[in-house]
mmCIF file of N, CA and C in Angstrom:
data_model
loop_
_atom_site.group_PDB
_atom_site.id
_atom_site.type_symbol
_atom_site.label_atom_id
_atom_site.label_comp_id
_atom_site.label_asym_id
_atom_site.label_seq_id
_atom_site.Cartn_x
_atom_site.Cartn_y
_atom_site.Cartn_z
ATOM 1 N N MET A 1081 102.826 83.325 115.080
ATOM 2 C CA MET A 1081 103.770 82.443 114.436
ATOM 3 C C MET A 1081 103.916 82.834 112.959
ATOM 4 N N ILE A 1082 105.116 82.817 112.481
ATOM 5 C CA ILE A 1082 105.401 83.148 111.088
ATOM 6 C C ILE A 1082 105.764 81.855 110.351
ATOM 7 N N THR A 1083 105.035 81.587 109.276
ATOM 8 C CA THR A 1083 105.242 80.383 108.484
ATOM 9 C C THR A 1083 106.102 80.707 107.271
ATOM 10 N N ASP A 1084 107.026 79.824 106.945
ATOM 11 C CA ASP A 1084 107.790 79.944 105.701
ATOM 12 C C ASP A 1084 106.978 79.277 104.595
ATOM 13 N N TYR A 1085 106.562 80.075 103.620
ATOM 14 C CA TYR A 1085 105.766 79.552 102.514
ATOM 15 C C TYR A 1085 106.640 79.315 101.287
ATOM 16 N N THR A 1086 106.246 78.314 100.520
ATOM 17 C CA THR A 1086 106.886 77.987 99.248
ATOM 18 C C THR A 1086 105.769 77.795 98.226
ATOM 19 N N GLU A 1087 106.155 77.485 97.021
ATOM 20 C CA GLU A 1087 105.158 77.234 95.987
ATOM 21 C C GLU A 1087 104.311 76.008 96.318
ATOM 22 N N SER A 1088 104.828 75.103 97.121
ATOM 23 C CA SER A 1088 104.084 73.879 97.432
ATOM 24 C C SER A 1088 103.077 74.038 98.572
ATOM 25 N N ASN A 1089 103.223 75.028 99.433
ATOM 26 C CA ASN A 1089 102.281 75.168 100.552
ATOM 27 C C ASN A 1089 101.531 76.496 100.561
ATOM 28 N N PHE A 1090 101.581 77.253 99.460
ATOM 29 C CA PHE A 1090 100.953 78.577 99.423
ATOM 30 C C PHE A 1090 99.483 78.540 99.009
ATOM 31 N N ALA A 1091 98.998 77.429 98.493
ATOM 32 C CA ALA A 1091 97.614 77.344 98.015
ATOM 33 C C ALA A 1091 96.609 77.662 99.116
ATOM 34 N N GLY A 1092 96.939 77.351 100.353
ATOM 35 C CA GLY A 1092 96.039 77.652 101.464
ATOM 36 C C GLY A 1092 95.792 79.140 101.632
ATOM 37 N N ILE A 1093 96.754 79.957 101.264
ATOM 38 C CA ILE A 1093 96.597 81.411 101.322
ATOM 39 C C ILE A 1093 95.737 81.876 100.152
ATOM 40 N N GLU A 1094 96.041 81.371 98.976
ATOM 41 C CA GLU A 1094 95.331 81.807 97.766
ATOM 42 C C GLU A 1094 93.870 81.376 97.744
ATOM 43 N N HIS A 1095 93.562 80.271 98.410
ATOM 44 C CA HIS A 1095 92.199 79.754 98.375
ATOM 45 C C HIS A 1095 91.529 79.795 99.747
ATOM 46 N N GLY A 1096 92.181 80.430 100.698
ATOM 47 C CA GLY A 1096 91.667 80.431 102.055
ATOM 48 C C GLY A 1096 90.792 81.628 102.374
ATOM 49 N N ASN A 1097 90.198 81.562 103.536
ATOM 50 C CA ASN A 1097 89.395 82.668 104.052
ATOM 51 C C ASN A 1097 90.207 83.411 105.099
ATOM 52 N N GLY A 1098 89.776 84.628 105.396
ATOM 53 C CA GLY A 1098 90.439 85.405 106.417
ATOM 54 C C GLY A 1098 91.564 86.254 105.856
ATOM 55 N N VAL A 1099 92.394 86.737 106.768
ATOM 56 C CA VAL A 1099 93.471 87.667 106.419
ATOM 57 C C VAL A 1099 94.822 86.976 106.594
ATOM 58 N N ALA A 1100 95.694 87.210 105.612
ATOM 59 C CA ALA A 1100 97.062 86.692 105.674
ATOM 60 C C ALA A 1100 98.022 87.811 105.278
ATOM 61 N N VAL A 1101 99.147 87.868 105.952
ATOM 62 C CA VAL A 1101 100.174 88.870 105.692
ATOM 63 C C VAL A 1101 101.442 88.121 105.296
ATOM 64 N N ILE A 1102 101.889 88.362 104.066
ATOM 65 C CA ILE A 1102 103.006 87.604 103.520
ATOM 66 C C ILE A 1102 104.126 88.550 103.093
ATOM 67 N N ARG A 1103 105.321 88.302 103.599
ATOM 68 C CA ARG A 1103 106.484 89.140 103.283
ATOM 69 C C ARG A 1103 107.374 88.411 102.281
ATOM 70 N N PHE A 1104 107.598 89.030 101.130
ATOM 71 C CA PHE A 1104 108.513 88.509 100.120
ATOM 72 C C PHE A 1104 109.895 89.111 100.379
ATOM 73 N N HIS A 1105 110.909 88.264 100.401
ATOM 74 C CA HIS A 1105 112.274 88.716 100.713
ATOM 75 C C HIS A 1105 113.285 87.830 100.001
ATOM 76 N N ALA A 1106 114.556 88.181 100.133
ATOM 77 C CA ALA A 1106 115.652 87.368 99.603
ATOM 78 C C ALA A 1106 116.845 87.502 100.545
ATOM 79 N N PRO A 1107 117.639 86.454 100.667
ATOM 80 C CA PRO A 1107 118.778 86.503 101.580
ATOM 81 C C PRO A 1107 119.837 87.525 101.181
ATOM 82 N N TRP A 1108 119.946 87.864 99.908
ATOM 83 C CA TRP A 1108 120.946 88.825 99.433
ATOM 84 C C TRP A 1108 120.463 90.275 99.540
ATOM 85 N N CYS A 1109 119.219 90.477 99.922
ATOM 86 C CA CYS A 1109 118.602 91.811 99.947
ATOM 87 C C CYS A 1109 118.899 92.525 101.268
ATOM 88 N N GLU A 1110 119.743 93.536 101.214
ATOM 89 C CA GLU A 1110 120.105 94.289 102.419
ATOM 90 C C GLU A 1110 118.899 94.977 103.060
ATOM 91 N N PRO A 1111 118.032 95.676 102.298
ATOM 92 C CA PRO A 1111 116.845 96.272 102.928
ATOM 93 C C PRO A 1111 115.940 95.219 103.581
ATOM 94 N N CYS A 1112 115.907 94.027 103.023
ATOM 95 C CA CYS A 1112 115.122 92.941 103.627
ATOM 96 C C CYS A 1112 115.676 92.577 105.000
ATOM 97 N N ARG A 1113 116.980 92.440 105.063
ATOM 98 C CA ARG A 1113 117.612 92.071 106.339
ATOM 99 C C ARG A 1113 117.439 93.169 107.384
ATOM 100 N N ARG A 1114 117.586 94.420 106.948
ATOM 101 C CA ARG A 1114 117.467 95.543 107.888
ATOM 102 C C ARG A 1114 116.049 95.703 108.426
ATOM 103 N N SER A 1115 115.047 95.338 107.645
ATOM 104 C CA SER A 1115 113.659 95.591 108.046
ATOM 105 C C SER A 1115 112.936 94.353 108.574
ATOM 106 N N GLU A 1116 113.612 93.243 108.651
ATOM 107 C CA GLU A 1116 112.963 92.007 109.093
ATOM 108 C C GLU A 1116 112.392 92.136 110.502
ATOM 109 N N ASN A 1117 113.099 92.801 111.392
ATOM 110 C CA ASN A 1117 112.625 92.934 112.772
ATOM 111 C C ASN A 1117 111.318 93.714 112.861
ATOM 112 N N GLN A 1118 111.134 94.720 111.995
ATOM 113 C CA GLN A 1118 109.892 95.487 112.015
ATOM 114 C C GLN A 1118 108.701 94.591 111.663
ATOM 115 N N PHE A 1119 108.879 93.741 110.659
ATOM 116 C CA PHE A 1119 107.808 92.815 110.285
ATOM 117 C C PHE A 1119 107.546 91.830 111.427
ATOM 118 N N ASP A 1120 108.609 91.240 111.946
ATOM 119 C CA ASP A 1120 108.456 90.263 113.029
ATOM 120 C C ASP A 1120 107.771 90.889 114.243
ATOM 121 N N GLU A 1121 108.107 92.136 114.549
ATOM 122 C CA GLU A 1121 107.481 92.841 115.665
ATOM 123 C C GLU A 1121 106.003 93.066 115.400
ATOM 124 N N ALA A 1122 105.661 93.475 114.195
ATOM 125 C CA ALA A 1122 104.259 93.730 113.851
ATOM 126 C C ALA A 1122 103.425 92.468 114.008
ATOM 127 N N VAL A 1123 103.969 91.345 113.585
ATOM 128 C CA VAL A 1123 103.228 90.077 113.630
ATOM 129 C C VAL A 1123 102.821 89.727 115.057
ATOM 130 N N THR A 1124 103.648 90.059 116.035
ATOM 131 C CA THR A 1124 103.321 89.721 117.424
ATOM 132 C C THR A 1124 102.066 90.436 117.907
ATOM 133 N N HIS A 1125 101.655 91.507 117.220
ATOM 134 C CA HIS A 1125 100.478 92.273 117.635
ATOM 135 C C HIS A 1125 99.235 91.960 116.810
ATOM 136 N N PHE A 1126 99.352 91.094 115.820
ATOM 137 C CA PHE A 1126 98.190 90.744 114.999
ATOM 138 C C PHE A 1126 97.259 89.827 115.790
ATOM 139 N N PRO A 1127 95.954 89.914 115.538
ATOM 140 C CA PRO A 1127 95.040 88.942 116.148
ATOM 141 C C PRO A 1127 95.422 87.522 115.734
ATOM 142 N N ALA A 1128 95.082 86.554 116.558
ATOM 143 C CA ALA A 1128 95.466 85.158 116.304
ATOM 144 C C ALA A 1128 94.934 84.630 114.975
ATOM 145 N N ALA A 1129 93.816 85.151 114.517
ATOM 146 C CA ALA A 1129 93.210 84.660 113.272
ATOM 147 C C ALA A 1129 93.986 85.080 112.022
ATOM 148 N N VAL A 1130 94.882 86.057 112.153
ATOM 149 C CA VAL A 1130 95.656 86.531 110.997
ATOM 150 C C VAL A 1130 96.848 85.603 110.787
ATOM 151 N N ARG A 1131 96.956 85.056 109.576
ATOM 152 C CA ARG A 1131 98.097 84.202 109.246
ATOM 153 C C ARG A 1131 99.235 85.088 108.758
ATOM 154 N N ALA A 1132 100.432 84.788 109.208
ATOM 155 C CA ALA A 1132 101.613 85.548 108.805
ATOM 156 C C ALA A 1132 102.645 84.603 108.235
ATOM 157 N N GLY A 1133 103.334 85.075 107.193
ATOM 158 C CA GLY A 1133 104.340 84.224 106.593
ATOM 159 C C GLY A 1133 105.368 84.999 105.805
ATOM 160 N N LYS A 1134 106.384 84.268 105.384
ATOM 161 C CA LYS A 1134 107.463 84.833 104.580
ATOM 162 C C LYS A 1134 107.700 83.936 103.382
ATOM 163 N N ILE A 1135 108.098 84.555 102.282
ATOM 164 C CA ILE A 1135 108.454 83.818 101.074
ATOM 165 C C ILE A 1135 109.812 84.299 100.604
ATOM 166 N N ASN A 1136 110.757 83.380 100.531
ATOM 167 C CA ASN A 1136 112.069 83.668 99.966
ATOM 168 C C ASN A 1136 111.912 83.561 98.446
ATOM 169 N N VAL A 1137 112.059 84.679 97.739
ATOM 170 C CA VAL A 1137 111.827 84.683 96.290
ATOM 171 C C VAL A 1137 112.813 83.801 95.537
ATOM 172 N N MET A 1138 113.952 83.509 96.133
ATOM 173 C CA MET A 1138 114.915 82.616 95.493
ATOM 174 C C MET A 1138 114.378 81.179 95.479
ATOM 175 N N GLN A 1139 113.553 80.837 96.449
ATOM 176 C CA GLN A 1139 112.986 79.499 96.545
ATOM 177 C C GLN A 1139 111.589 79.412 95.941
ATOM 178 N N ALA A 1140 110.981 80.550 95.626
ATOM 179 C CA ALA A 1140 109.616 80.569 95.083
ATOM 180 C C ALA A 1140 109.497 81.605 93.957
ATOM 181 N N PRO A 1141 110.287 81.459 92.892
ATOM 182 C CA PRO A 1141 110.253 82.462 91.826
ATOM 183 C C PRO A 1141 108.920 82.532 91.090
ATOM 184 N N VAL A 1142 108.191 81.436 91.043
ATOM 185 C CA VAL A 1142 106.885 81.448 90.367
ATOM 186 C C VAL A 1142 105.907 82.352 91.125
ATOM 187 N N LEU A 1143 105.911 82.261 92.448
ATOM 188 C CA LEU A 1143 105.037 83.130 93.247
ATOM 189 C C LEU A 1143 105.448 84.591 93.118
ATOM 190 N N ALA A 1144 106.743 84.849 93.118
ATOM 191 C CA ALA A 1144 107.219 86.228 92.960
ATOM 192 C C ALA A 1144 106.749 86.801 91.632
ATOM 193 N N ALA A 1145 106.829 86.028 90.579
ATOM 194 C CA ALA A 1145 106.377 86.500 89.268
ATOM 195 C C ALA A 1145 104.862 86.642 89.227
ATOM 196 N N LYS A 1146 104.158 85.680 89.788
ATOM 197 C CA LYS A 1146 102.686 85.715 89.782
ATOM 198 C C LYS A 1146 102.152 86.978 90.439
ATOM 199 N N TYR A 1147 102.799 87.406 91.517
ATOM 200 C CA TYR A 1147 102.350 88.591 92.250
ATOM 201 C C TYR A 1147 103.164 89.837 91.906
ATOM 202 N N ALA A 1148 103.898 89.789 90.814
ATOM 203 C CA ALA A 1148 104.647 90.943 90.305
ATOM 204 C C ALA A 1148 105.524 91.571 91.386
ATOM 205 N N VAL A 1149 106.261 90.730 92.065
ATOM 206 C CA VAL A 1149 107.196 91.196 93.087
ATOM 207 C C VAL A 1149 108.530 91.443 92.401
ATOM 208 N N TRP A 1150 108.793 92.697 92.119
ATOM 209 C CA TRP A 1150 110.022 93.052 91.391
ATOM 210 C C TRP A 1150 111.038 93.723 92.302
ATOM 211 N N GLY A 1151 110.589 94.401 93.320
ATOM 212 C CA GLY A 1151 111.474 95.028 94.297
ATOM 213 C C GLY A 1151 111.245 94.390 95.646
ATOM 214 N N LEU A 1152 112.238 94.443 96.499
ATOM 215 C CA LEU A 1152 112.148 93.806 97.807
ATOM 216 C C LEU A 1152 112.540 94.771 98.906
ATOM 217 N N PRO A 1153 112.025 94.585 100.086
ATOM 218 C CA PRO A 1153 110.980 93.641 100.465
ATOM 219 C C PRO A 1153 109.593 94.158 100.054
ATOM 220 N N VAL A 1154 108.665 93.238 99.916
ATOM 221 C CA VAL A 1154 107.264 93.560 99.637
ATOM 222 C C VAL A 1154 106.408 92.721 100.569
ATOM 223 N N VAL A 1155 105.412 93.357 101.164
ATOM 224 C CA VAL A 1155 104.450 92.648 101.992
ATOM 225 C C VAL A 1155 103.105 92.719 101.294
ATOM 226 N N LEU A 1156 102.511 91.551 101.070
ATOM 227 C CA LEU A 1156 101.173 91.484 100.493
ATOM 228 C C LEU A 1156 100.207 91.062 101.578
ATOM 229 N N ILE A 1157 99.086 91.740 101.623
ATOM 230 C CA ILE A 1157 98.032 91.384 102.557
ATOM 231 C C ILE A 1157 96.888 90.799 101.734
ATOM 232 N N PHE A 1158 96.526 89.583 102.089
ATOM 233 C CA PHE A 1158 95.451 88.877 101.404
ATOM 234 C C PHE A 1158 94.218 88.860 102.294
ATOM 235 N N LYS A 1159 93.066 89.055 101.664
ATOM 236 C CA LYS A 1159 91.788 88.937 102.363
ATOM 237 C C LYS A 1159 90.935 87.967 101.563
ATOM 238 N N ASP A 1160 90.570 86.873 102.188
ATOM 239 C CA ASP A 1160 89.774 85.832 101.530
ATOM 240 C C ASP A 1160 90.398 85.388 100.205
ATOM 241 N N GLY A 1161 91.712 85.229 100.205
ATOM 242 C CA GLY A 1161 92.426 84.703 99.056
ATOM 243 C C GLY A 1161 92.793 85.705 97.980
ATOM 244 N N GLN A 1162 92.366 86.957 98.133
ATOM 245 C CA GLN A 1162 92.640 87.986 97.133
ATOM 246 C C GLN A 1162 93.606 89.026 97.706
ATOM 247 N N GLU A 1163 94.481 89.540 96.852
ATOM 248 C CA GLU A 1163 95.377 90.600 97.309
ATOM 249 C C GLU A 1163 94.548 91.816 97.714
ATOM 250 N N PHE A 1164 94.741 92.261 98.949
ATOM 251 C CA PHE A 1164 93.997 93.385 99.506
ATOM 252 C C PHE A 1164 94.854 94.643 99.549
ATOM 253 N N ALA A 1165 96.131 94.473 99.886
ATOM 254 C CA ALA A 1165 97.041 95.623 100.001
ATOM 255 C C ALA A 1165 98.456 95.164 99.708
ATOM 256 N N ARG A 1166 99.278 96.128 99.311
ATOM 257 C CA ARG A 1166 100.684 95.884 98.994
ATOM 258 C C ARG A 1166 101.491 96.988 99.664
ATOM 259 N N ILE A 1167 102.522 96.577 100.396
ATOM 260 C CA ILE A 1167 103.399 97.521 101.087
ATOM 261 C C ILE A 1167 104.815 97.258 100.595
ATOM 262 N N SER A 1168 105.398 98.234 99.947
ATOM 263 C CA SER A 1168 106.722 98.074 99.355
ATOM 264 C C SER A 1168 107.788 98.768 100.191
ATOM 265 N N GLY A 1169 108.947 98.138 100.234
ATOM 266 C CA GLY A 1169 110.093 98.728 100.910
ATOM 267 C C GLY A 1169 110.048 98.556 102.413
ATOM 268 N N PRO A 1170 111.143 98.896 103.071
ATOM 269 C CA PRO A 1170 111.181 98.832 104.535
ATOM 270 C C PRO A 1170 110.170 99.805 105.138
ATOM 271 N N GLN A 1171 109.412 99.339 106.096
ATOM 272 C CA GLN A 1171 108.378 100.158 106.736
ATOM 273 C C GLN A 1171 108.377 99.890 108.232
ATOM 274 N N PRO A 1172 107.913 100.869 109.023
ATOM 275 C CA PRO A 1172 107.782 100.616 110.461
ATOM 276 C C PRO A 1172 106.636 99.629 110.726
ATOM 277 N N ALA A 1173 106.677 98.979 111.864
ATOM 278 C CA ALA A 1173 105.667 97.984 112.234
ATOM 279 C C ALA A 1173 104.257 98.560 112.187
ATOM 280 N N SER A 1174 104.106 99.837 112.497
ATOM 281 C CA SER A 1174 102.771 100.445 112.526
ATOM 282 C C SER A 1174 102.085 100.422 111.165
ATOM 283 N N VAL A 1175 102.852 100.490 110.086
ATOM 284 C CA VAL A 1175 102.269 100.451 108.730
ATOM 285 C C VAL A 1175 101.624 99.092 108.481
ATOM 286 N N PHE A 1176 102.272 98.018 108.892
ATOM 287 C CA PHE A 1176 101.701 96.686 108.732
ATOM 288 C C PHE A 1176 100.453 96.535 109.600
ATOM 289 N N GLY A 1177 100.529 97.034 110.818
ATOM 290 C CA GLY A 1177 99.389 96.951 111.721
ATOM 291 C C GLY A 1177 98.168 97.678 111.189
ATOM 292 N N GLU A 1178 98.364 98.850 110.624
ATOM 293 C CA GLU A 1178 97.252 99.612 110.066
ATOM 294 C C GLU A 1178 96.631 98.883 108.873
ATOM 295 N N ALA A 1179 97.461 98.318 108.016
ATOM 296 C CA ALA A 1179 96.953 97.593 106.847
ATOM 297 C C ALA A 1179 96.167 96.354 107.270
ATOM 298 N N VAL A 1180 96.641 95.645 108.265
ATOM 299 C CA VAL A 1180 95.919 94.472 108.762
ATOM 300 C C VAL A 1180 94.596 94.901 109.379
ATOM 301 N N HIS A 1181 94.622 95.965 110.148
ATOM 302 C CA HIS A 1181 93.382 96.484 110.748
ATOM 303 C C HIS A 1181 92.350 96.777 109.660
ATOM 304 N N ASN A 1182 92.759 97.428 108.589
ATOM 305 C CA ASN A 1182 91.845 97.745 107.488
ATOM 306 C C ASN A 1182 91.316 96.483 106.818
ATOM 307 N N ALA A 1183 92.152 95.466 106.689
ATOM 308 C CA ALA A 1183 91.715 94.215 106.064
ATOM 309 C C ALA A 1183 90.700 93.476 106.927
ATOM 310 N N LEU A 1184 90.795 93.659 108.221
ATOM 311 C CA LEU A 1184 89.878 92.975 109.134
ATOM 312 C C LEU A 1184 88.516 93.649 109.229
ATOM 313 N N LEU A 1185 88.398 94.868 108.719
ATOM 314 C CA LEU A 1185 87.106 95.589 108.800
ATOM 315 C C LEU A 1185 86.061 94.950 107.926
#
């Protein structure tokens, strides 16, 4: 399941345990729209314990600034509340899967 995160419900990721994969995007971003299916496909293969979500930077500009998200799309992988990896630009699903695998080690 993919959760839509905002500034009001993101604290669970920042202060939580385990692995979370968060995709920053915007509705006007063409590369975001073109690559959304790759992210959605990757999420279906993650273990159940991995939290997955999306953040629309237009609705959460404070989070975008806090994590220095200047280009889109960007996927941040958090491990125990800390940024573990950053994947910029459109990527195949396998790139997300490999990063999650490494975070789970």
